[in-house]
Amino acid sequence: MRASQNTKLTRRFLLQALLSGLASPALAKAPLVSERPPRGRGPVLPPSAGALVEKAGLKGEVSFAVADARTGEILESLNPQVGIAPASVTKSITALYALDVLGADHRFETQVVATGGVKDGVVLGDLILVGGCDPMMDTRALAELASQLKEAGIREVKGGYRIFEGPIASVRTIDPDQPDHVGYSPAVSGMALNFNRVHFEWKRASGKYNVTMDARAGRYRPEVDIARMQVVQRRAPIYTYADQDGRDRWTVASGALGNGGARWLPVRRPGLYAGEVFATLARSHGIVLGPPKLRWDRPQGRVLARIKSDPLSEILHAMLKYSNNLIAEMVGQAATYERVGKVNGLAASAAEMNKWAQEELGMQSPAFVDHSGLGGASRVSAEDMVRGLGALGHASLLRPLLKPVKLLDAQGRTINDHPVQADAKTGTLNFVSGLAGYITTPERRDLVFAVFAADEATRATLGRNERERPPGGRSYSARARRLQRQLIMRWGAAFSQMEG
């Protein structure tokens, strides 16, 4: 049984549903306490799932499922088939997709290619910076490419300077519904630099603001012209953005700046951004390049310099640890390109991942609209997420890449050395919170779980400029996270011992 996807769950309904058997029939057979209670004490009865959900007081939908990792048997659930926005929990499926299609040892390669041949250090044709879907490339990597170019003896380029962004589709922002200035929704292409963000810094002196826009990484601080900032006398809005004259044109309200500070802003032209920075670095070696222009077809020619990324497994660990949206979108699209030979945008690539998840993970109806979870239109059920994460052989690939879950006491303090161990991926959007992953009980039983909560009614009232810090959003997320951890501790006690 399941509640209608459009039903808004009241607290009374949640409690009655859990206590009257809405959860899986397997729950009736499962022990409510560990059969080996702590020495010197009687059995400790964990709070019921219904009581925990009731206490959380979350408006909207609440859905969860927990299963035995070995057998796949659902041990406890609430609305397990209701589709809810998974937010960044999506990245766990993206990681499995990339690992399966590309392999854990896959490395992305960025190249500098010369067409028309090279004679006496002169490139007779074009010099082309070629993207290879490396989401971790930064200014230091471009500096290494520029150094290799000098070591190859290149002094001059007769032709033009071109940028091939790579084989995947280029989009101006991951989610158009997000505010223009948020760094977590940059442009996506097969070329990235500093996570496609530019560093904006301001300092006030003698009543005026000095601003810089640069591509800093390590000891490098190359200023850029592709993104420009103007300080405007106003209090709101804080930022405005315009696509103008082939550049990202920003304004910022002087009333919001104070005496100094800095933040990262998204880049909308990743290929030209990387191209400008590479030209600056090449110039430091005496190699003068003309203005960068985009090229749409993969070039053929002599490879003069190349740099490879870290192994995919390390990139995915960073993606999951920091919940980086750009990494997810780039590796997801790279996997789709490898799988079908073309990529027609984030939604099309996500649709291909949905097919793969059905074929390889046994998921029934995944409906991801991107690879990061930033798009709020994605839907997945707790039961389907548990099915996907529990697919045979995949837990051993994914679990080592996930972050341990910190379990808390009643006062919100971390419980060190808790007997229940959990590793999971979080997911947060405005009035949406999810957590999915793996639990090892004190009796060393392995479980797979997913917990989702969403207040879509409140979320729908938010304007575009309210999405960064909406009123009530922090409180909702805190209560949802507390419920997630309480359920993990309940399941670790209630289902600790293997049956049979």
Short mmCIF file of C-alpha atoms in Angstrom, two decimals:
data_model
loop_
_atom_site.label_atom_id
_atom_site.label_comp_id
_atom_site.label_asym_id
_atom_site.label_seq_id
_atom_site.Cartn_x
_atom_site.Cartn_y
_atom_site.Cartn_z
CA MET A 1 0.00 0.00 0.00
CA ARG A 2 1.08 3.58 -0.46
CA ALA A 3 -0.36 7.02 -0.04
CA SER A 4 -1.27 9.00 -3.13
CA GLN A 5 1.65 11.07 -4.41
CA ASN A 6 -0.54 14.15 -4.14
CA THR A 7 -1.66 13.45 -0.57
CA LYS A 8 -0.26 15.84 2.03
CA LEU A 9 0.49 13.81 5.13
CA THR A 10 -0.84 15.12 8.41
CA ARG A 11 0.90 14.23 11.65
CA ARG A 12 -2.07 12.10 12.74
CA PHE A 13 -2.10 10.28 9.40
CA LEU A 14 1.61 9.53 9.63
CA LEU A 15 1.31 8.05 13.10
CA GLN A 16 -1.80 6.04 12.35
CA ALA A 17 -0.36 4.74 9.09
CA LEU A 18 2.80 3.47 10.70
CA LEU A 19 1.02 1.87 13.63
CA SER A 20 -1.68 0.25 11.47
CA GLY A 21 0.68 -1.51 9.08
CA LEU A 22 1.35 0.92 6.24
CA ALA A 23 4.95 -0.18 6.57
CA SER A 24 6.12 -3.35 4.85
CA PRO A 25 4.61 -6.62 6.15
CA ALA A 26 8.17 -7.66 6.98
CA LEU A 27 8.03 -5.18 9.84
CA ALA A 28 5.65 -7.41 11.78
CA LYS A 29 8.30 -10.13 11.93
CA ALA A 30 11.28 -7.90 12.68
CA PRO A 31 12.63 -7.57 16.22
CA LEU A 32 12.04 -4.20 17.82
CA VAL A 33 15.16 -4.50 19.97
CA SER A 34 18.55 -6.06 19.54
CA GLU A 35 18.56 -9.59 20.92
CA ARG A 36 21.83 -8.74 22.71
CA PRO A 37 21.12 -5.73 24.94
CA PRO A 38 23.99 -3.87 26.59
CA ARG A 39 25.51 -5.82 29.49
CA GLY A 40 23.99 -5.04 32.86
CA ARG A 41 20.90 -3.38 31.39
CA GLY A 42 17.54 -4.51 30.16
CA PRO A 43 16.42 -4.25 26.54
CA VAL A 44 16.32 -0.67 25.27
CA LEU A 45 13.22 -0.16 23.16
CA PRO A 46 13.94 2.27 20.30
CA PRO A 47 11.28 4.89 19.62
CA SER A 48 8.79 3.87 16.96
CA ALA A 49 9.24 5.32 13.51
CA GLY A 50 5.79 6.85 13.82
CA ALA A 51 6.70 8.66 17.01
CA LEU A 52 9.89 10.02 15.44
CA VAL A 53 8.07 11.31 12.36
CA GLU A 54 5.35 12.82 14.54
CA LYS A 55 7.91 14.62 16.69
CA ALA A 56 9.77 16.01 13.66
CA GLY A 57 6.68 17.98 12.67
CA LEU A 58 7.60 18.22 8.98
CA LYS A 59 4.98 19.60 6.62
CA GLY A 60 4.45 17.89 3.28
CA GLU A 61 5.61 14.41 2.32
CA VAL A 62 7.80 12.09 4.38
CA SER A 63 9.00 8.83 2.85
CA PHE A 64 11.52 6.21 3.90
CA ALA A 65 12.57 2.61 3.38
CA VAL A 66 15.21 0.41 4.96
CA ALA A 67 16.18 -3.02 3.66
CA ASP A 68 18.51 -5.90 4.39
CA ALA A 69 21.51 -5.36 2.12
CA ARG A 70 21.99 -9.08 1.54
CA THR A 71 18.44 -10.12 0.70
CA GLY A 72 16.83 -6.84 -0.34
CA GLU A 73 13.93 -7.45 2.04
CA ILE A 74 12.21 -4.21 3.09
CA LEU A 75 12.25 -4.11 6.89
CA GLU A 76 10.38 -0.86 7.49
CA SER A 77 8.90 1.79 5.25
CA LEU A 78 6.55 4.73 4.98
CA ASN A 79 5.14 5.81 1.61
CA PRO A 80 8.02 3.92 -0.03
CA GLN A 81 6.72 4.39 -3.59
CA VAL A 82 6.00 8.12 -3.44
CA GLY A 83 8.29 10.07 -5.78
CA ILE A 84 10.08 12.93 -4.02
CA ALA A 85 12.81 15.33 -5.17
CA PRO A 86 16.06 13.59 -4.15
CA ALA A 87 18.24 16.73 -4.30
CA SER A 88 21.95 15.83 -4.06
CA VAL A 89 21.20 12.22 -3.14
CA THR A 90 21.07 12.01 -6.96
CA LYS A 91 24.87 12.17 -6.94
CA SER A 92 25.07 8.66 -5.46
CA ILE A 93 23.39 7.25 -8.57
CA THR A 94 25.55 9.48 -10.80
CA ALA A 95 28.64 8.06 -9.09
CA LEU A 96 27.53 4.48 -9.76
CA TYR A 97 26.70 5.41 -13.37
CA ALA A 98 30.14 6.92 -13.99
CA LEU A 99 31.96 4.07 -12.25
CA ASP A 100 30.10 1.46 -14.29
CA VAL A 101 30.45 3.18 -17.67
CA LEU A 102 33.89 4.81 -17.37
CA GLY A 103 35.63 2.77 -14.67
CA ALA A 104 37.22 3.81 -11.39
CA ASP A 105 40.65 4.34 -13.00
CA HIS A 106 39.42 6.56 -15.83
CA ARG A 107 41.32 9.84 -16.24
CA PHE A 108 40.10 12.86 -18.18
CA GLU A 109 42.64 14.52 -20.48
CA THR A 110 42.98 18.17 -21.53
CA GLN A 111 45.20 18.83 -24.56
CA VAL A 112 46.80 21.58 -26.58
CA VAL A 113 46.70 20.66 -30.29
CA ALA A 114 48.40 22.28 -33.30
CA THR A 115 46.95 22.04 -36.79
CA GLY A 116 48.90 22.63 -40.00
CA GLY A 117 52.15 21.31 -38.57
CA VAL A 118 54.98 22.90 -36.59
CA LYS A 119 58.23 24.23 -38.04
CA ASP A 120 61.10 25.76 -36.07
CA GLY A 121 58.83 26.42 -33.09
CA VAL A 122 56.12 28.03 -35.22
CA VAL A 123 52.61 26.55 -35.33
CA LEU A 124 51.65 26.90 -38.99
CA GLY A 125 47.92 26.44 -38.40
CA ASP A 126 45.73 26.98 -35.36
CA LEU A 127 46.58 26.34 -31.73
CA ILE A 128 43.62 24.72 -29.96
CA LEU A 129 42.91 24.16 -26.27
CA VAL A 130 40.88 20.93 -26.20
CA GLY A 131 38.58 20.12 -23.29
CA GLY A 132 38.33 16.54 -22.10
CA CYS A 133 35.56 16.76 -19.45
CA ASP A 134 37.97 17.23 -16.54
CA PRO A 135 35.83 18.85 -13.80
CA MET A 136 38.81 19.41 -11.50
CA MET A 137 40.99 21.46 -13.82
CA ASP A 138 42.19 24.68 -12.24
CA THR A 139 44.58 27.52 -13.08
CA ARG A 140 47.54 25.47 -11.85
CA ALA A 141 46.75 22.78 -14.43
CA LEU A 142 46.60 25.38 -17.20
CA ALA A 143 49.94 26.73 -15.99
CA GLU A 144 51.39 23.24 -16.41
CA LEU A 145 50.04 23.06 -19.98
CA ALA A 146 51.59 26.44 -20.77
CA SER A 147 54.91 25.24 -19.37
CA GLN A 148 54.74 22.10 -21.54
CA LEU A 149 54.08 24.29 -24.55
CA LYS A 150 57.29 26.19 -23.89
CA GLU A 151 59.21 22.94 -23.37
CA ALA A 152 57.92 21.77 -26.77
CA GLY A 153 59.77 24.75 -28.27
CA ILE A 154 56.69 26.69 -29.38
CA ARG A 155 57.45 30.37 -29.97
CA GLU A 156 54.74 31.60 -32.33
CA VAL A 157 51.33 30.74 -33.78
CA LYS A 158 50.62 31.74 -37.39
CA GLY A 159 46.97 30.74 -37.32
CA GLY A 160 44.24 31.47 -34.83
CA TYR A 161 43.76 30.54 -31.20
CA ARG A 162 40.74 28.29 -30.73
CA ILE A 163 38.90 26.53 -27.91
CA PHE A 164 37.14 23.19 -28.30
CA GLU A 165 35.11 22.80 -25.13
CA GLY A 166 34.76 19.04 -25.45
CA PRO A 167 32.23 16.44 -26.53
CA ILE A 168 29.39 17.24 -24.13
CA ALA A 169 26.65 19.83 -24.46
CA SER A 170 27.26 23.35 -23.18
CA VAL A 171 24.63 25.03 -20.99
CA ARG A 172 24.75 28.45 -19.36
CA THR A 173 23.57 27.29 -15.92
CA ILE A 174 22.68 23.98 -14.31
CA ASP A 175 19.29 25.17 -13.06
CA PRO A 176 17.78 28.34 -14.58
CA ASP A 177 15.49 28.71 -11.55
CA GLN A 178 18.45 29.54 -9.30
CA PRO A 179 19.59 33.14 -8.65
CA ASP A 180 22.16 34.38 -11.17
CA HIS A 181 24.94 34.90 -8.64
CA VAL A 182 25.05 31.52 -6.84
CA GLY A 183 28.28 29.65 -7.46
CA TYR A 184 26.66 26.23 -7.21
CA SER A 185 24.84 26.69 -10.55
CA PRO A 186 27.57 27.62 -13.06
CA ALA A 187 27.74 26.90 -16.76
CA VAL A 188 28.57 23.34 -17.83
CA SER A 189 30.59 22.18 -20.82
CA GLY A 190 33.44 19.77 -21.53
CA MET A 191 35.83 22.49 -20.37
CA ALA A 192 35.95 23.69 -16.77
CA LEU A 193 38.24 26.00 -14.85
CA ASN A 194 38.12 26.50 -11.10
CA PHE A 195 34.66 24.85 -11.10
CA ASN A 196 33.59 27.51 -13.61
CA ARG A 197 33.70 30.27 -11.04
CA VAL A 198 35.50 33.61 -11.02
CA HIS A 199 36.86 35.21 -7.85
CA PHE A 200 35.36 38.62 -7.11
CA GLU A 201 37.17 40.71 -4.48
CA TRP A 202 36.53 44.25 -3.30
CA LYS A 203 38.38 46.71 -1.06
CA ARG A 204 37.30 50.19 -0.03
CA ALA A 205 39.86 52.99 0.06
CA SER A 206 39.27 56.75 0.21
CA GLY A 207 35.53 56.22 -0.21
CA LYS A 208 35.92 54.23 -3.45
CA TYR A 209 35.87 50.52 -4.19
CA ASN A 210 38.65 48.71 -5.99
CA VAL A 211 37.40 45.45 -7.49
CA THR A 212 39.16 42.53 -9.14
CA MET A 213 37.89 39.52 -11.06
CA ASP A 214 40.48 36.76 -11.28
CA ALA A 215 41.01 33.03 -11.78
CA ARG A 216 43.04 32.36 -8.66
CA ALA A 217 44.37 28.96 -7.70
CA GLY A 218 47.45 28.33 -5.60
CA ARG A 219 50.03 31.02 -6.29
CA TYR A 220 48.37 32.12 -9.53
CA ARG A 221 46.13 35.22 -9.70
CA PRO A 222 45.48 35.98 -13.39
CA GLU A 223 42.89 38.72 -13.81
CA VAL A 224 40.19 38.16 -16.41
CA ASP A 225 38.26 40.36 -18.81
CA ILE A 226 35.56 37.83 -19.74
CA ALA A 227 33.73 38.70 -16.49
CA ARG A 228 33.43 42.32 -15.33
CA MET A 229 32.01 43.90 -12.19
CA GLN A 230 30.61 47.40 -11.61
CA VAL A 231 29.76 48.80 -8.16
CA VAL A 232 26.41 50.63 -8.26
CA GLN A 233 24.92 52.99 -5.69
CA ARG A 234 21.94 51.00 -4.41
CA ARG A 235 20.97 48.67 -1.59
CA ALA A 236 19.05 46.03 -3.55
CA PRO A 237 19.20 43.83 -5.45
CA ILE A 238 22.68 42.86 -4.33
CA TYR A 239 23.70 41.49 -7.74
CA THR A 240 22.49 41.84 -11.31
CA TYR A 241 23.77 39.89 -14.32
CA ALA A 242 23.66 40.57 -18.06
CA ASP A 243 25.07 38.75 -21.08
CA GLN A 244 26.52 41.70 -22.95
CA ASP A 245 29.22 42.22 -25.60
CA GLY A 246 30.40 38.64 -25.27
CA ARG A 247 31.10 39.04 -21.55
CA ASP A 248 29.51 38.33 -18.20
CA ARG A 249 28.49 41.78 -16.95
CA TRP A 250 27.82 42.02 -13.22
CA THR A 251 26.77 44.87 -10.98
CA VAL A 252 26.82 44.82 -7.20
CA ALA A 253 25.04 47.07 -4.70
CA SER A 254 27.45 49.27 -2.81
CA GLY A 255 25.21 49.11 0.25
CA ALA A 256 25.98 45.41 0.63
CA LEU A 257 29.77 45.53 0.39
CA GLY A 258 31.18 47.00 3.59
CA ASN A 259 34.89 47.78 3.59
CA GLY A 260 36.07 44.65 1.87
CA GLY A 261 35.43 41.02 1.09
CA ALA A 262 35.31 38.36 -1.62
CA ARG A 263 33.13 35.64 -3.09
CA TRP A 264 33.09 33.28 -6.06
CA LEU A 265 30.62 34.02 -8.85
CA PRO A 266 29.54 31.61 -11.60
CA VAL A 267 31.03 31.78 -15.08
CA ARG A 268 28.68 31.52 -18.07
CA ARG A 269 31.35 31.10 -20.80
CA PRO A 270 33.62 28.33 -19.50
CA GLY A 271 35.55 27.77 -22.73
CA LEU A 272 36.39 31.42 -23.28
CA TYR A 273 37.16 31.83 -19.57
CA ALA A 274 39.69 29.00 -19.67
CA GLY A 275 40.97 30.25 -23.01
CA GLU A 276 41.67 33.74 -21.69
CA VAL A 277 43.49 32.43 -18.63
CA PHE A 278 45.59 30.01 -20.70
CA ALA A 279 46.60 32.86 -23.03
CA THR A 280 47.75 34.89 -20.02
CA LEU A 281 49.83 31.99 -18.74
CA ALA A 282 51.31 31.28 -22.19
CA ARG A 283 52.27 34.96 -22.50
CA SER A 284 54.37 34.59 -19.35
CA HIS A 285 56.48 32.14 -21.38
CA GLY A 286 56.79 34.49 -24.35
CA ILE A 287 54.06 32.79 -26.39
CA VAL A 288 51.57 35.37 -27.65
CA LEU A 289 48.12 34.07 -28.53
CA GLY A 290 45.32 36.01 -30.17
CA PRO A 291 41.80 36.37 -28.76
CA PRO A 292 40.27 32.94 -28.08
CA LYS A 293 37.38 31.80 -30.26
CA LEU A 294 35.23 28.71 -29.86
CA ARG A 295 35.50 25.81 -32.27
CA TRP A 296 32.65 23.30 -32.51
CA ASP A 297 34.33 20.23 -34.01
CA ARG A 298 37.10 18.12 -32.50
CA PRO A 299 40.44 19.11 -34.08
CA GLN A 300 42.91 16.78 -35.70
CA GLY A 301 46.57 17.59 -35.35
CA ARG A 302 49.71 17.26 -33.29
CA VAL A 303 49.31 17.13 -29.52
CA LEU A 304 51.82 19.59 -28.05
CA ALA A 305 50.80 19.36 -24.39
CA ARG A 306 48.47 17.26 -22.29
CA ILE A 307 47.47 16.91 -18.68
CA LYS A 308 45.44 14.12 -17.10
CA SER A 309 43.07 14.30 -14.18
CA ASP A 310 43.20 12.23 -11.05
CA PRO A 311 41.46 8.82 -11.29
CA LEU A 312 37.67 8.97 -11.48
CA SER A 313 37.30 7.32 -8.08
CA GLU A 314 39.12 10.25 -6.45
CA ILE A 315 37.06 12.78 -8.38
CA LEU A 316 33.84 11.08 -7.29
CA HIS A 317 35.01 11.05 -3.68
CA ALA A 318 35.43 14.83 -3.88
CA MET A 319 32.05 15.18 -5.62
CA LEU A 320 30.28 13.28 -2.84
CA LYS A 321 32.22 14.85 0.01
CA TYR A 322 31.62 18.44 -1.09
CA SER A 323 28.40 17.77 -3.04
CA ASN A 324 29.82 19.60 -6.04
CA ASN A 325 27.20 20.08 -8.74
CA LEU A 326 29.58 20.81 -11.61
CA ILE A 327 31.53 17.59 -11.07
CA ALA A 328 28.29 15.61 -11.10
CA GLU A 329 27.05 17.16 -14.33
CA MET A 330 30.37 16.76 -16.14
CA VAL A 331 31.09 13.16 -15.15
CA GLY A 332 27.46 12.20 -15.74
CA GLN A 333 27.50 13.63 -19.25
CA ALA A 334 30.92 12.10 -19.91
CA ALA A 335 29.46 8.70 -18.99
CA THR A 336 26.53 9.27 -21.34
CA TYR A 337 28.89 10.23 -24.16
CA GLU A 338 30.87 7.05 -23.59
CA ARG A 339 27.67 5.00 -23.45
CA VAL A 340 25.79 6.30 -26.51
CA GLY A 341 28.28 8.51 -28.39
CA LYS A 342 26.41 11.80 -28.04
CA VAL A 343 25.05 14.18 -25.42
CA ASN A 344 22.18 16.59 -26.07
CA GLY A 345 21.95 18.41 -22.75
CA LEU A 346 21.52 17.73 -19.05
CA ALA A 347 17.97 16.39 -19.26
CA ALA A 348 18.77 14.07 -22.16
CA SER A 349 21.86 12.78 -20.37
CA ALA A 350 19.87 12.23 -17.18
CA ALA A 351 17.27 10.31 -19.19
CA GLU A 352 20.03 7.99 -20.39
CA MET A 353 21.13 7.53 -16.77
CA ASN A 354 17.53 6.65 -15.88
CA LYS A 355 17.58 3.90 -18.52
CA TRP A 356 20.88 2.61 -17.20
CA ALA A 357 19.55 2.61 -13.62
CA GLN A 358 16.61 0.48 -14.71
CA GLU A 359 18.80 -1.93 -16.65
CA GLU A 360 21.74 -2.24 -14.29
CA LEU A 361 20.39 -1.35 -10.83
CA GLY A 362 16.87 -2.73 -11.16
CA MET A 363 15.27 0.62 -10.32
CA GLN A 364 11.66 0.75 -11.52
CA SER A 365 10.85 4.38 -12.21
CA PRO A 366 13.77 6.77 -11.63
CA ALA A 367 13.01 10.24 -12.99
CA PHE A 368 16.19 12.29 -12.66
CA VAL A 369 16.33 15.50 -14.72
CA ASP A 370 20.06 16.10 -14.18
CA HIS A 371 23.07 14.43 -12.58
CA SER A 372 23.50 16.72 -9.57
CA GLY A 373 20.00 16.91 -8.10
CA LEU A 374 19.90 20.70 -8.33
CA GLY A 375 16.85 20.57 -10.58
CA GLY A 376 13.80 20.32 -8.34
CA ALA A 377 11.76 18.43 -10.94
CA SER A 378 13.64 15.15 -10.34
CA ARG A 379 11.65 12.42 -8.61
CA VAL A 380 12.61 9.11 -7.04
CA SER A 381 10.97 6.94 -4.41
CA ALA A 382 12.65 5.73 -1.24
CA GLU A 383 12.01 2.14 -2.31
CA ASP A 384 13.64 2.72 -5.70
CA MET A 385 16.64 4.44 -4.14
CA VAL A 386 17.12 1.53 -1.75
CA ARG A 387 16.84 -0.86 -4.67
CA GLY A 388 19.46 1.06 -6.65
CA LEU A 389 21.97 1.44 -3.82
CA GLY A 390 21.50 -2.18 -2.82
CA ALA A 391 22.13 -3.62 -6.29
CA LEU A 392 24.50 -6.54 -6.07
CA GLY A 393 28.15 -5.49 -6.04
CA HIS A 394 27.54 -1.75 -6.11
CA ALA A 395 27.64 -1.10 -2.37
CA SER A 396 31.30 -2.11 -2.27
CA LEU A 397 32.04 0.50 -4.95
CA LEU A 398 30.01 3.36 -3.53
CA ARG A 399 30.19 3.07 0.24
CA PRO A 400 33.93 3.84 0.53
CA LEU A 401 33.28 7.12 -1.31
CA LEU A 402 30.51 8.30 1.03
CA LYS A 403 30.82 10.41 4.17
CA PRO A 404 30.18 8.87 7.60
CA VAL A 405 26.95 10.06 9.19
CA LYS A 406 27.42 11.81 12.54
CA LEU A 407 24.88 10.44 15.00
CA LEU A 408 23.67 12.85 17.66
CA ASP A 409 22.30 12.66 21.19
CA ALA A 410 19.16 14.41 22.42
CA GLN A 411 21.10 17.65 22.89
CA GLY A 412 22.45 17.57 19.33
CA ARG A 413 25.97 16.57 20.33
CA THR A 414 27.94 14.08 18.24
CA ILE A 415 28.11 10.61 19.75
CA ASN A 416 31.65 9.36 19.26
CA ASP A 417 32.14 5.62 18.69
CA HIS A 418 28.42 5.00 18.27
CA PRO A 419 27.81 1.25 17.77
CA VAL A 420 25.70 1.97 14.69
CA GLN A 421 27.80 3.00 11.69
CA ALA A 422 26.33 4.72 8.66
CA ASP A 423 27.73 6.16 5.44
CA ALA A 424 25.41 8.17 3.22
CA LYS A 425 24.81 11.00 0.76
CA THR A 426 22.87 14.01 1.87
CA GLY A 427 20.54 16.04 -0.31
CA THR A 428 19.21 19.53 0.38
CA LEU A 429 17.07 21.95 -1.58
CA ASN A 430 14.72 24.58 -0.21
CA PHE A 431 12.25 22.64 1.94
CA VAL A 432 13.59 19.35 0.61
CA SER A 433 15.91 17.04 2.54
CA GLY A 434 17.15 13.55 1.79
CA LEU A 435 19.66 11.01 3.04
CA ALA A 436 20.45 7.61 1.55
CA GLY A 437 23.19 5.07 2.04
CA TYR A 438 24.31 2.17 4.17
CA ILE A 439 24.11 1.13 7.83
CA THR A 440 26.12 -1.46 9.72
CA THR A 441 24.41 -2.52 12.94
CA PRO A 442 26.14 -3.50 16.21
CA GLU A 443 25.65 -7.13 15.18
CA ARG A 444 27.41 -6.37 11.86
CA ARG A 445 24.25 -6.63 9.78
CA ASP A 446 24.31 -4.41 6.69
CA LEU A 447 21.26 -2.35 5.77
CA VAL A 448 20.43 -0.01 2.90
CA PHE A 449 18.19 2.98 3.53
CA ALA A 450 16.69 6.14 2.07
CA VAL A 451 14.79 8.95 3.82
CA PHE A 452 13.15 11.82 1.96
CA ALA A 453 11.07 14.80 3.09
CA ALA A 454 9.65 17.59 0.96
CA ASP A 455 7.28 20.48 1.53
CA GLU A 456 6.51 21.24 -2.11
CA ALA A 457 3.64 23.58 -1.25
CA THR A 458 5.93 25.98 0.59
CA ARG A 459 8.69 25.52 -1.95
CA ALA A 460 6.31 26.55 -4.75
CA THR A 461 5.72 29.94 -3.11
CA LEU A 462 9.39 30.97 -3.29
CA GLY A 463 10.48 33.56 -5.80
CA ARG A 464 13.72 33.12 -7.73
CA ASN A 465 15.62 35.58 -5.54
CA GLU A 466 14.44 33.86 -2.33
CA ARG A 467 16.05 30.54 -3.14
CA GLU A 468 19.44 31.24 -1.57
CA ARG A 469 18.20 31.69 2.03
CA PRO A 470 14.41 31.33 2.25
CA PRO A 471 12.64 32.10 5.54
CA GLY A 472 12.04 28.89 7.47
CA GLY A 473 14.35 26.84 5.24
CA ARG A 474 17.08 26.37 7.81
CA SER A 475 14.63 25.19 10.50
CA TYR A 476 13.01 22.71 8.11
CA SER A 477 16.39 21.25 7.12
CA ALA A 478 17.50 20.94 10.75
CA ARG A 479 14.36 19.04 11.74
CA ALA A 480 14.63 16.77 8.69
CA ARG A 481 18.29 15.98 9.43
CA ARG A 482 17.45 15.19 13.04
CA LEU A 483 14.72 12.77 11.91
CA GLN A 484 17.12 11.06 9.50
CA ARG A 485 19.66 10.39 12.22
CA GLN A 486 17.04 9.24 14.70
CA LEU A 487 15.72 6.73 12.16
CA ILE A 488 19.25 5.43 11.53
CA MET A 489 19.76 4.84 15.25
CA ARG A 490 16.34 3.19 15.50
CA TRP A 491 17.07 0.85 12.61
CA GLY A 492 20.49 0.00 13.96
CA ALA A 493 18.87 -1.20 17.19
CA ALA A 494 15.64 -2.65 15.85
CA PHE A 495 17.15 -4.65 13.01
CA SER A 496 20.58 -5.37 14.38
CA GLN A 497 20.59 -9.15 14.23
CA MET A 498 20.22 -11.29 11.15
CA GLU A 499 17.10 -13.40 11.07
CA GLY A 500 17.32 -17.14 10.57
#
